[in-house]
mmCIF file of C-alpha atoms in Angstrom:
data_model
loop_
_atom_site.group_PDB
_atom_site.id
_atom_site.type_symbol
_atom_site.label_atom_id
_atom_site.label_comp_id
_atom_site.label_asym_id
_atom_site.label_seq_id
_atom_site.Cartn_x
_atom_site.Cartn_y
_atom_site.Cartn_z
ATOM 1 C CA MET A 1 5.650 13.661 -60.711
ATOM 2 C CA GLU A 2 6.297 16.586 -63.016
ATOM 3 C CA GLY A 3 3.842 18.893 -61.244
ATOM 4 C CA GLN A 4 4.753 17.607 -57.801
ATOM 5 C CA ARG A 5 7.487 19.284 -55.788
ATOM 6 C CA LEU A 6 9.948 16.898 -54.135
ATOM 7 C CA SER A 7 11.219 17.415 -50.628
ATOM 8 C CA SER A 8 14.915 17.440 -49.910
ATOM 9 C CA TYR A 9 14.575 13.852 -48.720
ATOM 10 C CA GLY A 10 12.838 12.925 -51.977
ATOM 11 C CA ARG A 11 15.528 14.646 -54.032
ATOM 12 C CA ARG A 12 18.290 12.920 -52.113
ATOM 13 C CA PHE A 13 16.853 9.426 -51.733
ATOM 14 C CA GLY A 14 14.338 9.258 -54.550
ATOM 15 C CA ALA A 15 10.579 9.552 -54.433
ATOM 16 C CA GLN A 16 10.073 6.071 -52.989
ATOM 17 C CA SER A 17 12.100 4.547 -50.204
ATOM 18 C CA THR A 18 12.148 0.782 -49.951
ATOM 19 C CA SER A 19 11.846 -1.024 -46.669
ATOM 20 C CA ILE A 20 15.404 -2.348 -47.134
ATOM 21 C CA HIS A 21 16.794 1.177 -47.278
ATOM 22 C CA HIS A 22 14.725 2.089 -44.257
ATOM 23 C CA ALA A 23 15.841 -0.975 -42.307
ATOM 24 C CA LEU A 24 19.499 -0.451 -43.168
ATOM 25 C CA ARG A 25 19.333 3.225 -42.369
ATOM 26 C CA PHE A 26 17.861 2.805 -38.902
ATOM 27 C CA SER A 27 19.348 -0.479 -37.732
ATOM 28 C CA PRO A 28 20.990 -0.013 -34.324
ATOM 29 C CA GLY A 29 24.564 -1.181 -33.894
ATOM 30 C CA ARG A 30 25.591 -0.642 -37.513
ATOM 31 C CA ARG A 31 27.954 1.787 -39.141
ATOM 32 C CA TYR A 32 27.374 2.872 -42.712
ATOM 33 C CA LEU A 33 29.380 4.071 -45.627
ATOM 34 C CA SER A 34 27.575 6.191 -48.144
ATOM 35 C CA SER A 35 28.373 4.674 -51.522
ATOM 36 C CA SER A 36 25.777 6.719 -53.447
ATOM 37 C CA PRO A 37 22.909 9.038 -52.601
ATOM 38 C CA THR A 38 20.311 6.288 -53.045
ATOM 39 C CA THR A 39 21.979 3.347 -51.301
ATOM 40 C CA ARG A 40 23.616 2.629 -47.978
ATOM 41 C CA VAL A 41 26.045 -0.229 -47.469
ATOM 42 C CA SER A 42 26.766 -1.789 -44.095
ATOM 43 C CA VAL A 43 30.498 -1.692 -43.402
ATOM 44 C CA THR A 44 30.749 -3.681 -40.198
ATOM 45 C CA LYS A 45 28.782 -4.736 -37.164
ATOM 46 C CA LEU A 46 29.973 -3.928 -33.758
ATOM 47 C CA LYS A 47 30.921 -7.109 -32.042
ATOM 48 C CA THR A 48 28.748 -7.930 -29.104
ATOM 49 C CA SER A 49 31.736 -9.349 -27.330
ATOM 50 C CA SER A 50 33.410 -5.952 -27.317
ATOM 51 C CA LEU A 51 30.403 -4.541 -25.482
ATOM 52 C CA SER A 52 30.680 -6.934 -22.587
ATOM 53 C CA PHE A 53 30.454 -5.307 -19.186
ATOM 54 C CA ARG A 54 33.149 -6.332 -16.749
ATOM 55 C CA ALA A 55 34.411 -4.968 -13.458
ATOM 56 C CA GLY A 56 37.192 -2.886 -14.906
ATOM 57 C CA PRO A 57 37.318 -0.585 -17.889
ATOM 58 C CA LYS A 58 38.089 -2.435 -21.045
ATOM 59 C CA PHE A 59 38.892 -0.813 -24.336
ATOM 60 C CA SER A 60 37.806 -2.440 -27.516
ATOM 61 C CA SER A 61 40.390 -3.436 -30.024
ATOM 62 C CA ASP A 62 38.025 -2.225 -32.807
ATOM 63 C CA LYS A 63 38.677 1.345 -33.784
ATOM 64 C CA VAL A 64 35.825 3.677 -34.542
ATOM 65 C CA ASP A 65 36.171 5.508 -37.796
ATOM 66 C CA PHE A 66 35.109 9.089 -37.071
ATOM 67 C CA SER A 67 35.530 10.168 -40.695
ATOM 68 C CA LEU A 68 32.375 8.216 -41.539
ATOM 69 C CA ALA A 69 30.562 9.891 -38.680
ATOM 70 C CA ASP A 70 31.784 13.288 -39.881
ATOM 71 C CA ALA A 71 30.579 12.519 -43.417
ATOM 72 C CA LEU A 72 27.200 11.445 -42.094
ATOM 73 C CA ASN A 73 27.040 14.486 -39.831
ATOM 74 C CA THR A 74 27.876 16.784 -42.752
ATOM 75 C CA GLU A 75 25.269 15.072 -44.892
ATOM 76 C CA PHE A 76 22.732 15.371 -42.054
ATOM 77 C CA LYS A 77 23.489 19.077 -41.630
ATOM 78 C CA GLU A 78 23.185 19.640 -45.379
ATOM 79 C CA THR A 79 19.848 17.835 -45.440
ATOM 80 C CA ARG A 80 18.588 19.822 -42.464
ATOM 81 C CA THR A 81 19.737 23.086 -44.029
ATOM 82 C CA ASN A 82 17.955 22.228 -47.286
ATOM 83 C CA GLU A 83 14.823 21.257 -45.378
ATOM 84 C CA LYS A 84 14.976 24.486 -43.374
ATOM 85 C CA VAL A 85 15.262 26.587 -46.551
ATOM 86 C CA GLU A 86 12.421 24.642 -48.141
ATOM 87 C CA MET A 87 10.233 25.075 -45.052
ATOM 88 C CA MET A 88 10.937 28.817 -45.063
ATOM 89 C CA GLU A 89 9.931 29.035 -48.737
ATOM 90 C CA LEU A 90 6.756 27.066 -48.074
ATOM 91 C CA ASN A 91 5.999 29.219 -45.049
ATOM 92 C CA ASP A 92 6.392 32.381 -47.143
ATOM 93 C CA ARG A 93 4.097 30.982 -49.830
ATOM 94 C CA PHE A 94 1.538 29.981 -47.207
ATOM 95 C CA ALA A 95 1.670 33.460 -45.635
ATOM 96 C CA SER A 96 1.093 35.051 -49.046
ATOM 97 C CA TYR A 97 -1.906 32.763 -49.631
ATOM 98 C CA ILE A 98 -3.350 33.714 -46.247
ATOM 99 C CA GLU A 99 -2.875 37.404 -46.994
ATOM 100 C CA LYS A 100 -4.524 36.971 -50.401
ATOM 101 C CA VAL A 101 -7.502 35.179 -48.821
ATOM 102 C CA ARG A 102 -7.902 37.976 -46.262
ATOM 103 C CA LEU A 103 -7.803 40.597 -49.003
ATOM 104 C CA LEU A 104 -10.397 38.724 -51.076
ATOM 105 C CA GLU A 105 -12.655 38.291 -48.036
ATOM 106 C CA GLN A 106 -12.420 42.011 -47.346
ATOM 107 C CA GLN A 107 -13.294 42.836 -50.968
ATOM 108 C CA ASN A 108 -16.169 40.363 -50.797
ATOM 109 C CA LYS A 109 -17.576 42.129 -47.702
ATOM 110 C CA VAL A 110 -17.417 45.485 -49.503
ATOM 111 C CA LEU A 111 -19.220 44.056 -52.546
ATOM 112 C CA VAL A 112 -21.903 42.450 -50.376
ATOM 113 C CA ALA A 113 -22.476 45.769 -48.604
ATOM 114 C CA GLU A 114 -22.806 47.578 -51.954
ATOM 115 C CA LEU A 115 -25.206 44.926 -53.233
ATOM 116 C CA ASN A 116 -27.368 45.241 -50.125
ATOM 117 C CA GLN A 117 -27.482 49.024 -50.511
ATOM 118 C CA ILE A 118 -28.549 48.706 -54.143
ATOM 119 C CA ARG A 119 -31.176 46.111 -53.272
ATOM 120 C CA ASP A 120 -32.546 48.308 -50.504
ATOM 121 C CA LYS A 121 -32.891 51.317 -52.821
ATOM 122 C CA GLU A 122 -34.236 49.566 -55.924
ATOM 123 C CA PRO A 123 -37.378 47.883 -54.572
ATOM 124 C CA THR A 124 -38.858 51.189 -53.376
ATOM 125 C CA LYS A 125 -38.297 52.813 -56.772
ATOM 126 C CA LEU A 126 -39.506 49.757 -58.645
ATOM 127 C CA ALA A 127 -42.527 49.370 -56.391
ATOM 128 C CA ASP A 128 -43.490 53.003 -57.008
ATOM 129 C CA ILE A 129 -43.067 52.581 -60.760
ATOM 130 C CA TYR A 130 -45.149 49.395 -60.819
ATOM 131 C CA GLN A 131 -47.890 50.922 -58.659
ATOM 132 C CA GLU A 132 -48.102 53.944 -60.961
ATOM 133 C CA GLU A 133 -48.383 51.699 -64.016
ATOM 134 C CA VAL A 134 -51.078 49.623 -62.314
ATOM 135 C CA ARG A 135 -53.032 52.806 -61.505
ATOM 136 C CA GLU A 136 -52.787 53.975 -65.105
ATOM 137 C CA LEU A 137 -53.878 50.605 -66.457
ATOM 138 C CA ARG A 138 -56.848 50.440 -64.052
ATOM 139 C CA HIS A 139 -57.877 53.937 -65.128
ATOM 140 C CA GLN A 140 -57.736 52.850 -68.777
ATOM 141 C CA VAL A 141 -59.772 49.720 -67.966
ATOM 142 C CA ASP A 142 -62.386 51.870 -66.207
ATOM 143 C CA GLN A 143 -62.574 54.248 -69.191
ATOM 144 C CA LEU A 144 -62.908 51.366 -71.620
ATOM 145 C CA SER A 145 -65.570 49.725 -69.441
ATOM 146 C CA ASN A 146 -67.555 52.976 -69.344
ATOM 147 C CA SER A 147 -67.204 53.404 -73.108
ATOM 148 C CA LYS A 148 -68.298 49.811 -73.651
ATOM 149 C CA ALA A 149 -71.325 50.266 -71.400
ATOM 150 C CA ARG A 150 -72.321 53.491 -73.243
ATOM 151 C CA LEU A 151 -71.904 51.802 -76.624
ATOM 152 C CA GLU A 152 -73.974 48.799 -75.500
ATOM 153 C CA ILE A 153 -76.751 51.113 -74.297
ATOM 154 C CA GLU A 154 -76.579 53.064 -77.540
ATOM 155 C CA ARG A 155 -76.726 49.797 -79.514
ATOM 156 C CA ASP A 156 -79.720 48.614 -77.524
ATOM 157 C CA ASN A 157 -81.467 51.937 -78.096
ATOM 158 C CA LEU A 158 -80.766 51.750 -81.839
ATOM 159 C CA LEU A 159 -82.117 48.181 -81.962
ATOM 160 C CA GLU A 160 -85.302 49.336 -80.226
ATOM 161 C CA ASP A 161 -85.651 52.209 -82.667
ATOM 162 C CA LEU A 162 -85.117 49.796 -85.575
ATOM 163 C CA ASN A 163 -87.718 47.392 -84.250
ATOM 164 C CA ASN A 164 -90.199 50.292 -83.732
ATOM 165 C CA LEU A 165 -89.655 51.473 -87.298
ATOM 166 C CA ARG A 166 -90.165 47.998 -88.706
ATOM 167 C CA GLN A 167 -93.470 47.646 -86.871
ATOM 168 C CA LYS A 168 -94.867 50.789 -88.367
#
């Protein structure tokens, strides 16, 4: 969790929310009193008898405590404000990452173009250099072959002369 960034919900209610907290938080017909940031306690249930529908208007004898609603509304607004700020920060970071990626892609295109230019120029120069070396080496091979042939003929002639001298 150290490297992980918590959302405003995670900071307020902890990293893990239990199903009990979830059920209490979203149960219809309940009013809640915030006793601590991580727990919610049910204060009272609305009586179903007070919601009966009759011909005339009937006012319930239960009084609604608007201070709890105001506290919840303030807490909701604070949470939303924190989430909005966090989303703006994340959006800014995301935009900077996108801009960085675009810049790197642009630099990559420039480098690829330079590499292609270098590759296009080098093979012609290298091919010329290699062809010249091959020509020189073939010329040397031809010279050595001619020299070898002359020396072999000279050797054969000397052997014949030696054999002629031995016979006499």
